[in-house]
Structures are given as structure tokens and as C-alpha cells.
One Martini backbone bead per residue (centre of mass of N, CA, C, O) as a GRO file, in nm:
protein
  491
    1MET     BB    1   4.924   1.174   2.803
    2ASN     BB    2   4.873   1.286   2.520
    3PRO     BB    3   4.966   1.622   2.409
    4ALA     BB    4   4.692   1.647   2.270
    5LYS     BB    5   4.478   1.533   2.536
    6GLN     BB    6   4.640   1.779   2.717
    7LEU     BB    7   4.537   1.992   2.579
    8GLN     BB    8   4.227   1.943   2.562
    9SER     BB    9   4.222   1.942   2.843
   10ASP     BB   10   4.308   2.240   2.904
   11PHE     BB   11   4.096   2.348   2.692
   12ASN     BB   12   3.848   2.320   2.892
   13THR     BB   13   3.935   2.526   3.124
   14PHE     BB   14   3.905   2.794   2.915
   15ASP     BB   15   3.812   3.085   2.850
   16ARG     BB   16   3.505   3.110   2.581
   17GLY     BB   17   3.323   3.430   2.595
   18SER     BB   18   3.422   3.453   2.319
   19LYS     BB   19   3.469   3.521   2.024
   20GLY     BB   20   3.618   3.298   1.810
   21PHE     BB   21   3.607   3.013   1.922
   22LEU     BB   22   3.695   2.714   1.933
   23THR     BB   23   3.591   2.432   1.986
   24ASN     BB   24   3.680   2.169   2.101
   25ASP     BB   25   3.656   1.982   1.860
   26GLU     BB   26   3.814   2.158   1.655
   27TYR     BB   27   4.092   2.163   1.821
   28SER     BB   28   4.140   1.866   1.806
   29GLU     BB   29   4.145   1.834   1.564
   30PHE     BB   30   4.377   2.063   1.543
   31ILE     BB   31   4.586   1.911   1.722
   32GLY     BB   32   4.612   1.627   1.600
   33ARG     BB   33   4.703   1.719   1.295
   34VAL     BB   34   4.961   1.916   1.383
   35LEU     BB   35   5.117   1.625   1.532
   36ALA     BB   36   5.170   1.467   1.257
   37TYR     BB   37   5.404   1.702   1.174
   38GLU     BB   38   5.689   1.857   1.143
   39ASP     BB   39   5.545   2.108   1.274
   40GLY     BB   40   5.362   2.044   1.513
   41LYS     BB   41   5.575   2.095   1.779
   42LYS     BB   42   5.579   2.427   1.684
   43ALA     BB   43   5.279   2.469   1.705
   44LYS     BB   44   5.232   2.348   2.001
   45ARG     BB   45   5.416   2.578   2.141
   46LEU     BB   46   5.290   2.825   2.051
   47LEU     BB   47   4.992   2.755   2.175
   48ASP     BB   48   5.087   2.712   2.476
   49GLU     BB   49   5.193   2.981   2.541
   50ARG     BB   50   4.887   3.129   2.459
   51ALA     BB   51   4.781   2.973   2.711
   52LYS     BB   52   4.926   3.066   2.921
   53ALA     BB   53   4.872   3.378   2.884
   54ASN     BB   54   4.530   3.361   2.792
   55GLY     BB   55   4.363   3.124   2.884
   56LYS     BB   56   4.348   3.093   2.504
   57VAL     BB   57   4.227   2.949   2.215
   58GLY     BB   58   4.184   3.146   1.910
   59LEU     BB   59   4.172   3.205   1.577
   60LYS     BB   60   4.390   3.397   1.553
   61ASP     BB   61   4.642   3.203   1.667
   62CYS     BB   62   4.622   3.011   1.464
   63LEU     BB   63   4.711   3.212   1.236
   64GLU     BB   64   4.956   3.330   1.334
   65VAL     BB   65   5.073   3.024   1.320
   66GLY     BB   66   5.013   2.979   1.048
   67GLU     BB   67   5.214   3.231   0.981
   68VAL     BB   68   5.499   3.084   1.090
   69LEU     BB   69   5.513   2.840   0.897
   70VAL     BB   70   5.468   2.994   0.610
   71GLU     BB   71   5.769   3.142   0.659
   72ASP     BB   72   5.928   2.863   0.712
   73GLU     BB   73   5.838   2.804   0.427
   74GLU     BB   74   6.022   2.702   0.085
   75LYS     BB   75   5.706   2.658  -0.057
   76SER     BB   76   5.448   2.729  -0.171
   77VAL     BB   77   5.358   2.981  -0.015
   78GLU     BB   78   5.152   3.188  -0.160
   79PRO     BB   79   4.850   3.034  -0.105
   80SER     BB   80   4.875   3.022   0.134
   81LYS     BB   81   4.888   3.399   0.217
   82GLU     BB   82   4.595   3.376   0.090
   83ILE     BB   83   4.453   3.216   0.269
   84VAL     BB   84   4.517   3.373   0.562
   85GLY     BB   85   4.387   3.629   0.471
   86LEU     BB   86   4.129   3.546   0.434
   87LEU     BB   87   4.058   3.421   0.728
   88LYS     BB   88   4.081   3.706   0.850
   89LYS     BB   89   3.843   3.800   0.738
   90ILE     BB   90   3.648   3.560   0.829
   91LYS     BB   91   3.700   3.658   1.127
   92GLY     BB   92   3.547   3.945   1.060
   93CYS     BB   93   3.309   3.841   1.092
   94GLU     BB   94   3.024   3.859   1.290
   95GLU     BB   95   2.940   3.571   1.138
   96ILE     BB   96   2.945   3.232   1.224
   97SER     BB   97   2.913   2.937   1.177
   98ASN     BB   98   2.926   2.626   1.206
   99SER     BB   99   2.975   2.534   0.903
  100ASP     BB  100   3.220   2.715   0.870
  101LYS     BB  101   3.412   2.654   1.151
  102GLU     BB  102   3.469   2.379   1.013
  103MET     BB  103   3.628   2.513   0.764
  104ILE     BB  104   3.797   2.653   0.900
  105SER     BB  105   3.955   2.446   1.052
  106TRP     BB  106   4.025   2.262   0.785
  107ALA     BB  107   4.203   2.506   0.695
  108ILE     BB  108   4.372   2.596   0.914
  109SER     BB  109   4.551   2.313   0.877
  110ALA     BB  110   4.655   2.239   0.636
  111ILE     BB  111   4.783   2.458   0.642
  112LEU     BB  112   5.015   2.351   0.886
  113ASN     BB  113   5.029   2.073   0.659
  114LYS     BB  114   5.082   2.181   0.396
  115GLU     BB  115   4.864   2.200   0.242
  116ILE     BB  116   4.824   2.316  -0.057
  117CYS     BB  117   4.522   2.424  -0.225
  118GLY     BB  118   4.555   2.609  -0.461
  119PRO     BB  119   4.396   2.797  -0.698
  120GLU     BB  120   4.087   2.722  -0.592
  121LEU     BB  121   4.153   2.868  -0.304
  122SER     BB  122   4.362   3.113  -0.382
  123ASN     BB  123   4.109   3.318  -0.565
  124GLN     BB  124   3.928   3.362  -0.344
  125ASN     BB  125   3.764   3.667  -0.236
  126ASP     BB  126   3.509   3.504  -0.051
  127HIS     BB  127   3.335   3.377   0.238
  128MET     BB  128   3.163   3.173   0.023
  129ALA     BB  129   3.383   3.093  -0.193
  130PHE     BB  130   3.568   2.982  -0.014
  131LEU     BB  131   3.400   2.756   0.092
  132ASP     BB  132   3.287   2.630  -0.158
  133ALA     BB  133   3.633   2.551  -0.207
  134ALA     BB  134   3.697   2.366   0.031
  135SER     BB  135   3.459   2.192  -0.014
  136ASP     BB  136   3.514   2.066  -0.289
  137TYR     BB  137   3.862   2.006  -0.186
  138ARG     BB  138   3.797   1.801   0.030
  139ALA     BB  139   3.618   1.612  -0.100
  140ASN     BB  140   3.870   1.509  -0.267
  141LEU     BB  141   4.042   1.430  -0.080
  142PRO     BB  142   4.182   1.125   0.051
  143LEU     BB  143   4.175   0.879   0.235
  144ALA     BB  144   4.237   0.719   0.533
  145LYS     BB  145   4.341   0.456   0.664
  146ALA     BB  146   4.237   0.263   0.841
  147GLN     BB  147   4.284   0.065   1.098
  148SER     BB  148   4.270  -0.167   1.282
  149PRO     BB  149   4.061  -0.371   1.328
  150THR     BB  150   3.788  -0.286   1.603
  151ILE     BB  151   3.589  -0.347   1.837
  152PRO     BB  152   3.408  -0.171   2.015
  153GLU     BB  153   3.383  -0.076   2.365
  154LEU     BB  154   3.073  -0.061   2.519
  155PRO     BB  155   2.872   0.100   2.729
  156GLN     BB  156   2.628   0.092   2.914
  157ALA     BB  157   2.474   0.293   2.793
  158ALA     BB  158   2.479   0.183   2.487
  159SER     BB  159   2.394  -0.126   2.556
  160ASP     BB  160   2.104  -0.008   2.686
  161LEU     BB  161   1.993   0.146   2.366
  162LEU     BB  162   2.027  -0.171   2.189
  163LYS     BB  163   1.758  -0.298   2.271
  164SER     BB  164   1.619  -0.059   2.118
  165LEU     BB  165   1.704  -0.112   1.776
  166ASP     BB  166   1.376  -0.247   1.680
  167HIS     BB  167   1.295   0.036   1.781
  168LEU     BB  168   1.117   0.377   1.726
  169ASP     BB  169   1.263   0.468   2.022
  170PHE     BB  170   1.519   0.528   1.941
  171ASP     BB  171   1.819   0.715   2.091
  172ILE     BB  172   2.060   0.846   1.932
  173PHE     BB  173   2.148   1.087   2.094
  174ALA     BB  174   2.237   0.930   2.298
  175TYR     BB  175   2.466   0.740   2.175
  176GLU     BB  176   2.624   0.956   2.092
  177LYS     BB  177   2.672   1.010   2.402
  178ALA     BB  178   2.801   0.697   2.435
  179VAL     BB  179   2.994   0.693   2.182
  180GLY     BB  180   3.100   0.915   2.006
  181ARG     BB  181   3.059   0.997   1.682
  182GLU     BB  182   3.269   0.850   1.538
  183ASN     BB  183   3.103   0.591   1.689
  184VAL     BB  184   2.804   0.553   1.543
  185LEU     BB  185   2.800   0.425   1.274
  186PRO     BB  186   2.987   0.195   1.331
  187SER     BB  187   2.807   0.061   1.538
  188ILE     BB  188   2.497   0.066   1.411
  189THR     BB  189   2.581  -0.084   1.137
  190TYR     BB  190   2.659  -0.335   1.252
  191HIS     BB  191   2.445  -0.407   1.453
  192VAL     BB  192   2.262  -0.463   1.252
  193LEU     BB  193   2.409  -0.681   1.043
  194LYS     BB  194   2.408  -0.860   1.291
  195ARG     BB  195   2.090  -0.900   1.351
  196ASN     BB  196   2.050  -1.002   1.013
  197ASN     BB  197   2.286  -1.223   1.001
  198LEU     BB  198   2.552  -1.117   0.727
  199PHE     BB  199   2.844  -1.174   0.819
  200TYR     BB  200   2.815  -1.427   0.587
  201TYR     BB  201   2.902  -1.155   0.351
  202VAL     BB  202   3.106  -0.999   0.548
  203ASP     BB  203   3.380  -0.871   0.583
  204GLU     BB  204   3.496  -0.746   0.893
  205GLU     BB  205   3.751  -0.599   0.826
  206ALA     BB  206   3.631  -0.439   0.612
  207PHE     BB  207   3.416  -0.310   0.700
  208TRP     BB  208   3.571  -0.090   0.895
  209ILE     BB  209   3.693   0.020   0.725
  210PHE     BB  210   3.476   0.154   0.546
  211ILE     BB  211   3.300   0.291   0.759
  212LYS     BB  212   3.544   0.462   0.871
  213LYS     BB  213   3.544   0.621   0.595
  214ILE     BB  214   3.253   0.717   0.593
  215GLN     BB  215   3.238   0.872   0.812
  216ALA     BB  216   3.499   1.062   0.711
  217GLY     BB  217   3.314   1.210   0.508
  218TYR     BB  218   3.158   1.319   0.667
  219LYS     BB  219   2.994   1.604   0.743
  220ALA     BB  220   2.924   1.873   0.997
  221ASN     BB  221   2.631   1.864   0.953
  222PRO     BB  222   2.305   1.994   1.070
  223TYR     BB  223   2.222   1.740   0.928
  224HIS     BB  224   2.349   1.575   0.673
  225SER     BB  225   2.509   1.323   0.853
  226ASP     BB  226   2.643   1.069   1.030
  227ILE     BB  227   2.384   1.066   1.232
  228HIS     BB  228   2.138   1.045   1.010
  229ALA     BB  229   2.243   0.794   0.872
  230SER     BB  230   2.210   0.618   1.186
  231ASP     BB  231   1.916   0.635   1.151
  232VAL     BB  232   1.837   0.477   0.873
  233VAL     BB  233   1.951   0.248   0.968
  234GLN     BB  234   1.781   0.174   1.203
  235LEU     BB  235   1.494   0.221   1.057
  236CYS     BB  236   1.524  -0.005   0.857
  237ASN     BB  237   1.532  -0.180   1.045
  238PHE     BB  238   1.302  -0.215   1.160
  239LEU     BB  239   1.133  -0.254   0.931
  240LEU     BB  240   1.286  -0.548   0.905
  241GLN     BB  241   1.117  -0.640   1.191
  242SER     BB  242   0.829  -0.512   1.062
  243GLY     BB  243   0.790  -0.724   0.780
  244LEU     BB  244   0.910  -0.677   0.525
  245ARG     BB  245   1.109  -0.899   0.476
  246GLU     BB  246   0.827  -1.104   0.427
  247THR     BB  247   0.652  -0.979   0.256
  248GLY     BB  248   0.898  -0.905   0.026
  249LYS     BB  249   1.078  -1.134  -0.014
  250LEU     BB  250   1.351  -1.106   0.128
  251ASN     BB  251   1.711  -1.162   0.089
  252ASP     BB  252   2.031  -1.085   0.195
  253LEU     BB  253   2.087  -0.895   0.004
  254ASP     BB  254   1.867  -0.704   0.034
  255ALA     BB  255   1.917  -0.579   0.318
  256LEU     BB  256   2.234  -0.528   0.254
  257ALA     BB  257   2.130  -0.291   0.048
  258LEU     BB  258   1.948  -0.124   0.241
  259ILE     BB  259   2.236  -0.093   0.463
  260VAL     BB  260   2.411   0.021   0.299
  261ALA     BB  261   2.279   0.263   0.124
  262ALA     BB  262   2.205   0.422   0.456
  263ALA     BB  263   2.480   0.496   0.526
  264VAL     BB  264   2.592   0.633   0.240
  265HIS     BB  265   2.346   0.825   0.087
  266ASP     BB  266   2.511   1.106   0.252
  267PHE     BB  267   2.772   1.134   0.121
  268ARG     BB  268   2.922   1.413   0.097
  269HIS     BB  269   2.755   1.631   0.223
  270PRO     BB  270   2.698   1.995   0.137
  271SER     BB  271   2.423   2.132   0.237
  272VAL     BB  272   2.290   2.129  -0.018
  273ASN     BB  273   2.054   2.131  -0.267
  274ASN     BB  274   1.977   2.071  -0.542
  275ALA     BB  275   1.889   2.327  -0.631
  276TYR     BB  276   2.146   2.471  -0.568
  277MET     BB  277   2.317   2.285  -0.769
  278VAL     BB  278   2.168   2.448  -1.015
  279ASN     BB  279   2.156   2.766  -0.931
  280ALA     BB  280   2.488   2.738  -0.921
  281LYS     BB  281   2.616   2.585  -1.129
  282THR     BB  282   2.783   2.335  -1.073
  283ASP     BB  283   3.001   2.090  -1.173
  284LEU     BB  284   2.776   1.854  -1.061
  285ALA     BB  285   2.555   1.972  -1.243
  286ALA     BB  286   2.697   1.918  -1.495
  287LEU     BB  287   2.793   1.608  -1.466
  288TYR     BB  288   2.442   1.528  -1.405
  289ASN     BB  289   2.227   1.708  -1.553
  290ASP     BB  290   2.047   1.794  -1.339
  291GLN     BB  291   2.027   1.536  -1.173
  292ALA     BB  292   2.006   1.367  -0.870
  293VAL     BB  293   2.276   1.511  -0.824
  294LEU     BB  294   2.347   1.389  -0.554
  295GLU     BB  295   2.272   1.122  -0.561
  296ASN     BB  296   2.486   1.032  -0.753
  297PHE     BB  297   2.720   1.136  -0.597
  298HIS     BB  298   2.728   0.929  -0.348
  299ALA     BB  299   2.695   0.691  -0.531
  300SER     BB  300   3.000   0.710  -0.651
  301GLU     BB  301   3.133   0.786  -0.351
  302ALA     BB  302   3.102   0.478  -0.257
  303SER     BB  303   3.188   0.307  -0.467
  304LYS     BB  304   3.471   0.362  -0.472
  305LEU     BB  305   3.503   0.205  -0.201
  306LEU     BB  306   3.365  -0.058  -0.277
  307TRP     BB  307   3.471  -0.143  -0.561
  308ASN     BB  308   3.822  -0.012  -0.579
  309ASP     BB  309   3.889  -0.028  -0.268
  310LYS     BB  310   4.016  -0.304  -0.133
  311ASP     BB  311   4.004  -0.259   0.168
  312CYS     BB  312   3.661  -0.229   0.144
  313ASP     BB  313   3.634  -0.550   0.024
  314MET     BB  314   3.349  -0.728   0.158
  315PHE     BB  315   3.232  -0.894  -0.069
  316ILE     BB  316   3.433  -1.152  -0.147
  317ARG     BB  317   3.201  -1.390  -0.098
  318LEU     BB  318   3.099  -1.307  -0.348
  319THR     BB  319   3.002  -1.336  -0.629
  320THR     BB  320   2.957  -1.185  -0.918
  321SER     BB  321   2.642  -1.174  -0.961
  322GLU     BB  322   2.626  -1.104  -0.611
  323ARG     BB  323   2.753  -0.814  -0.679
  324ASN     BB  324   2.613  -0.693  -0.882
  325ALA     BB  325   2.339  -0.699  -0.770
  326LEU     BB  326   2.403  -0.541  -0.516
  327ARG     BB  327   2.500  -0.248  -0.646
  328LYS     BB  328   2.245  -0.192  -0.820
  329LYS     BB  329   2.050  -0.187  -0.532
  330ILE     BB  330   2.218   0.021  -0.409
  331ILE     BB  331   2.274   0.231  -0.657
  332GLY     BB  332   1.890   0.228  -0.638
  333ALA     BB  333   1.843   0.349  -0.324
  334ILE     BB  334   1.993   0.578  -0.319
  335LEU     BB  335   1.819   0.739  -0.577
  336ALA     BB  336   1.548   0.706  -0.398
  337THR     BB  337   1.640   0.939  -0.211
  338ASP     BB  338   1.482   1.150  -0.407
  339ASN     BB  339   1.246   1.405  -0.349
  340ALA     BB  340   1.140   1.408  -0.651
  341ARG     BB  341   1.069   1.072  -0.594
  342HIS     BB  342   0.755   1.133  -0.382
  343PHE     BB  343   0.508   1.023  -0.558
  344GLU     BB  344   0.601   0.801  -0.683
  345HIS     BB  345   0.611   0.581  -0.479
  346LEU     BB  346   0.319   0.649  -0.377
  347GLY     BB  347   0.177   0.591  -0.653
  348TRP     BB  348   0.281   0.266  -0.600
  349LEU     BB  349   0.136   0.211  -0.329
  350GLU     BB  350  -0.160   0.252  -0.455
  351ARG     BB  351  -0.111   0.034  -0.691
  352MET     BB  352  -0.102  -0.229  -0.464
  353ILE     BB  353  -0.311  -0.204  -0.331
  354THR     BB  354  -0.548  -0.174  -0.520
  355THR     BB  355  -0.480  -0.403  -0.665
  356ASN     BB  356  -0.476  -0.656  -0.387
  357GLU     BB  357  -0.637  -0.584  -0.204
  358ILE     BB  358  -0.486  -0.394   0.072
  359SER     BB  359  -0.584  -0.474   0.426
  360LYS     BB  360  -0.415  -0.466   0.734
  361GLY     BB  361  -0.228  -0.686   0.545
  362LYS     BB  362  -0.360  -0.784   0.325
  363ASN     BB  363  -0.231  -0.880   0.077
  364ALA     BB  364   0.071  -0.803   0.081
  365ASP     BB  365   0.209  -1.084  -0.057
  366LYS     BB  366   0.142  -0.990  -0.359
  367ILE     BB  367   0.329  -0.793  -0.453
  368ILE     BB  368   0.548  -1.033  -0.408
  369SER     BB  369   0.518  -1.325  -0.611
  370LYS     BB  370   0.837  -1.344  -0.648
  371ALA     BB  371   1.137  -1.327  -0.518
  372ALA     BB  372   1.307  -1.336  -0.793
  373ASP     BB  373   1.135  -0.977  -0.819
  374PHE     BB  374   1.372  -0.741  -0.914
  375ASP     BB  375   1.206  -0.501  -0.923
  376LEU     BB  376   1.044  -0.509  -0.711
  377LYS     BB  377   1.202  -0.490  -0.506
  378GLN     BB  378   1.383  -0.244  -0.576
  379GLN     BB  379   1.072  -0.063  -0.508
  380LEU     BB  380   1.086  -0.186  -0.182
  381LEU     BB  381   1.301  -0.048  -0.117
  382ALA     BB  382   1.268   0.270  -0.223
  383VAL     BB  383   1.054   0.298  -0.033
  384CYS     BB  384   1.172   0.266   0.246
  385ILE     BB  385   1.422   0.476   0.236
  386HIS     BB  386   1.285   0.689   0.221
  387LEU     BB  387   1.137   0.712   0.439
  388ALA     BB  388   1.396   0.700   0.654
  389ASP     BB  389   1.498   0.947   0.561
  390VAL     BB  390   1.163   1.095   0.639
  391SER     BB  391   1.100   1.018   0.955
  392ASN     BB  392   1.127   1.197   1.192
  393PRO     BB  393   0.821   1.256   1.261
  394THR     BB  394   0.784   0.947   1.377
  395ARG     BB  395   0.929   1.048   1.587
  396ALA     BB  396   0.921   1.134   1.882
  397PHE     BB  397   0.914   1.466   1.971
  398LYS     BB  398   1.175   1.487   2.069
  399THR     BB  399   1.338   1.410   1.812
  400ALA     BB  400   1.213   1.526   1.636
  401GLN     BB  401   1.240   1.824   1.705
  402GLU     BB  402   1.594   1.793   1.679
  403TRP     BB  403   1.531   1.762   1.356
  404GLY     BB  404   1.456   1.998   1.315
  405ARG     BB  405   1.632   2.234   1.386
  406ARG     BB  406   1.848   2.078   1.183
  407VAL     BB  407   1.714   2.147   0.908
  408THR     BB  408   1.655   2.431   0.919
  409GLU     BB  409   1.950   2.546   1.007
  410GLU     BB  410   2.014   2.455   0.667
  411PHE     BB  411   1.871   2.563   0.539
  412TYR     BB  412   1.960   2.857   0.641
  413LEU     BB  413   2.178   2.847   0.497
  414GLN     BB  414   2.141   2.836   0.214
  415GLY     BB  415   2.033   3.091   0.211
  416ASP     BB  416   2.275   3.271   0.275
  417ARG     BB  417   2.408   3.194   0.041
  418GLU     BB  418   2.224   3.259  -0.182
  419LYS     BB  419   2.231   3.574  -0.109
  420ALA     BB  420   2.536   3.564  -0.150
  421LYS     BB  421   2.490   3.496  -0.487
  422GLY     BB  422   2.178   3.617  -0.601
  423LEU     BB  423   1.953   3.407  -0.528
  424SER     BB  424   1.699   3.229  -0.501
  425VAL     BB  425   1.525   3.176  -0.226
  426SER     BB  426   1.425   2.894  -0.094
  427MET     BB  427   1.225   2.693   0.031
  428SER     BB  428   1.270   2.737   0.384
  429CYS     BB  429   1.568   2.912   0.354
  430ASP     BB  430   1.432   3.187   0.533
  431ARG     BB  431   1.498   3.340   0.830
  432LEU     BB  432   1.352   3.585   0.837
  433THR     BB  433   1.041   3.385   0.721
  434GLY     BB  434   1.028   3.139   0.912
  435ASN     BB  435   0.887   2.865   1.030
  436LEU     BB  436   0.926   2.596   1.171
  437PRO     BB  437   0.634   2.446   1.314
  438LYS     BB  438   0.468   2.535   1.012
  439SER     BB  439   0.743   2.356   0.848
  440GLN     BB  440   0.644   2.058   0.970
  441ILE     BB  441   0.344   2.056   0.942
  442GLY     BB  442   0.371   2.040   0.655
  443PHE     BB  443   0.548   1.798   0.598
  444ALA     BB  444   0.398   1.611   0.690
  445ASN     BB  445   0.084   1.640   0.600
  446VAL     BB  446   0.222   1.630   0.277
  447MET     BB  447   0.461   1.421   0.285
  448VAL     BB  448   0.441   1.148   0.553
  449LYS     BB  449   0.130   1.099   0.650
  450PRO     BB  450   0.034   0.923   0.355
  451TYR     BB  451   0.324   0.771   0.310
  452VAL     BB  452   0.213   0.572   0.541
  453GLU     BB  453  -0.071   0.526   0.522
  454LYS     BB  454  -0.014   0.292   0.323
  455LEU     BB  455   0.201   0.146   0.458
  456VAL     BB  456  -0.015   0.061   0.730
  457GLU     BB  457  -0.163  -0.169   0.487
  458ILE     BB  458   0.051  -0.348   0.470
  459PHE     BB  459   0.224  -0.249   0.754
  460PRO     BB  460   0.050  -0.244   1.035
  461LYS     BB  461   0.320  -0.200   1.284
  462LEU     BB  462   0.355   0.147   1.163
  463GLN     BB  463   0.150   0.267   1.360
  464VAL     BB  464   0.356   0.425   1.545
  465MET     BB  465   0.420   0.638   1.321
  466LEU     BB  466   0.158   0.734   1.307
  467ASP     BB  467   0.107   0.846   1.589
  468ASN     BB  468   0.349   1.017   1.620
  469ILE     BB  469   0.256   1.235   1.390
  470ASN     BB  470   0.042   1.337   1.547
  471CYS     BB  471   0.139   1.400   1.764
  472GLY     BB  472   0.361   1.598   1.692
  473ILE     BB  473   0.155   1.782   1.549
  474GLN     BB  474   0.042   1.889   1.852
  475GLU     BB  475   0.316   2.037   1.886
  476TRP     BB  476   0.349   2.224   1.686
  477GLY     BB  477   0.096   2.388   1.722
  478LYS     BB  478   0.157   2.496   1.992
  479LEU     BB  479   0.429   2.630   1.929
  480ALA     BB  480   0.324   2.796   1.745
  481LYS     BB  481   0.155   2.965   1.889
  482GLU     BB  482   0.360   3.065   2.085
  483LEU     BB  483   0.477   3.222   1.896
  484GLU     BB  484   0.269   3.431   1.796
  485LEU     BB  485   0.254   3.572   2.085
  486GLN     BB  486   0.528   3.679   2.078
  487LYS     BB  487   0.509   3.835   1.857
  488ALA     BB  488   0.235   4.019   1.932
  489SER     BB  489   0.409   4.065   2.211
  490SER     BB  490   0.639   4.286   2.021
  491ASN     BB  491   0.438   4.470   1.849
   0.00000   0.00000   0.00000
């Protein structure tokens, strides 16, 4: 067993009852990074000594080891010293969110790795400003080249779960447990492409390099993460297998664009929404003139890998015209995930249904009259990827409930940031007044249900989505009543 794995194994037995200790995943990543650098062995030895003496390793230990290495550094020590000092202040906060812990862990390892973070980090003097700066800095770091690609051998539990890859009841959380988080997005995307016979157009070696870089670029956000991206990829596959491909006259490149766009649509998401980006006057908001800030960012960052990174050029078999068309399709699909365009998509569906007299699938093939109609097919892809992106309420309630919990926690963390910056708290982002069941009922009733009702007219096989929504609304209603009773009894 290598030193990093041995230390991780030892760490699993530590008593982690006290506040402020790194999670197993954070510590594993931390040690893995440390061992890759010149002073890694020294850092590991120091941490081993602390583990042996205290039976556990926490933020305090990591910080102190970081200080030892900083003191040994002969060059550019000031920024690192300032960051260490700031991390000490952050460690003293009464509450540290999971996403903050993830960023703190990265900052600690950056110090140990001698990645001097520069003035944009070292000049920050408060908790939230530091985290924002650290997030922006990390997002702009070059991604490491992936190892030689190999198809992961799946455990039997994962293979069993993949049998439902074409169905709405696919359990993404069970799949994550079966294969490990870092393998979910690469594995799901691979199997969806394979299921749709698309590797004829895709260089497999470049695909694995590309998808592993994409997975590494997703932050460990409560909601907008690589697991959400995997969920959207799988839902797009469900749509393709439920009549979308035939009714929409989609060719292979249309299907390929939809799947790739789904995999990258939230690439490097900062865990806040467009309203925050604009209200906080971020650099990205200025860059994109306050318009679809995050969607433009995701499309741009993914495009840099897809089209500018030779190692990731998985479309080398396509002609120039095919590549250009595919690029336009992928970017268009990513931009369509902007929730501000929801009612635009809904209006288009209503017009298509009325104009073509569509009912329960009848006349649905009239939407796309010609297979070569680029604009109409692009709009159909936009409508479908948006559905996949907001599809949480269409899942079985157990899955929908977990997604509701995750997205609400991310909203609350944004609200915390907004309060810290003196900004108005966005809707559904105040943890003091928020109500998870009611917010999910509202989201399902106002946004998702009317949208799915229209799509069921075109694709009758999507009725199961509507059934799950109605079931979920009832279940959330029960939880809302329970919450009201709890509040009443506590007053």
C-alpha cells in the first residue's frame, strides 16, 4: 500500500468527534497532493507524528505543518504566510460550511504544494472574500493532463444499476456509491455515448482525457457538481430513448451534441446563481455584460478544452463543416440551460403543439418537417436539455427529495454570502425564513409540471415524469404539514 493510501487507512480509524477536522475525502486529497511535491515526505512525516501522538489530524495540524514548510521556503514567502494567517482566522469561525471546508482544504494543499497564490488571495482580509478569491483563482488554474485512458472495470453493483440507464428510475446516488465519485461522470457519459452508438464519431482515447478533465473541473458543490451533470446526462439519454430521437428527426451529431453539452453544462460552477454574479459585480458578470453569466462561462471553459486542447480533441474524425456545426449545437444547448429562458422554451412548446395540432403524440413528427432543419432541431435540443437540468421533481421521490435538500443547501450558502457582502438575499436563499417542502412544491407546480405537461403531448412516454411530479407534490405536502406541526409545538 502506498504512503497516501496507508495514511488514509489510518485516518479512517481516527476519532473525528471534535469540530474542525477534515473529512476523509478532504484529507485523502490533501495527503495525495502533498506527497507529489518536493517537501511532501517531510509534510507526511510531520503529520504522521501528530497522528500517532493525538490519534487524529485536523485543520490546526495541517496549518501548522504548512507554517513549517513556509518557513523553509526561501522565495516568495510573504503571500503564503498571509494566507496561513487568514486560514487560522477562518478556522476560528464557529461554523464552516462543507463547500468552505473544500476550499480551505484546497488552499492548505496549495501552500504545501508551494503554489504561491498571488496578491488576489493574499490581500483578502475576511472569510467570504478569501473564499471568493480562492474559488476564482482555482478555477483559472490549468488542469493536469489525465493519465492514459482506460475503461474502468465496474463492480457488479454498478453493472446492475446500468441496466436501468434508459429509464427514469436510474439511481445516480447508488451509482456514485458503487463506483466512487470521481468515476461517475466519466462512466455515465461513456456508457450513454456507447448506448447511442456514437463512438464512431468520437476518438475514445481523447474522450477519456477530456471527460476526466471535465470531472476534475467541477467543484464539490452541494448541488451544481459533477453528480448533477451526470444526472443530466442520464436524463438526456432517457429522453433520447423515449421518442426524442425519432420524433425530432435527430441525427447522430444532434444526439452527440446533447450528451456532451449535458456533461459540461455546469463546468466550473461557482455555487452561486446569475443574480449573485450580477449583484456582486463579479468580473465574470462584467465580461458577459450581465447576460447569462454562468452559462456563457461554462460554455467558454468547456470550449477551451474541446476545441483548443489537442489532448481533448475527440472529434478528429469529423469534417470541418461537421465540427463547426457540432460546436454551434453544443454551445447553443449549454446556453439554453439559463433558467431565465424557461418561459421562452415553454412558449415555443405551446406554439408547436397548437400550430401542429399535437395531442398524445399525434402529429408530433410535424414539429421537425425536414431532418436538415438546423434551427428547429436546435430549439428542440434546447427545450430538452433545459428539462433535464430542472428534472429533479420528475424523479422518484426518494431521489427528488435528496436533490431538493442539496439545492436548498446551496441556496442557503449563497444567502450566507449575500448577507456577508451586504447584498439583498435572493429568493429561497435565506436559511432563517426558508421552507424546503414549500419551495419544492412551488418549483414543481410553477416551473416543472406545466413544462412536462406540454412535453407529454409530444412524447407520451414521458407520462412517468408527470406521475412522479404529482406524487412528489403530495409527499412534499406531507412533510410541509409535519414541519408546521413541529414549529407549532415548539412555540
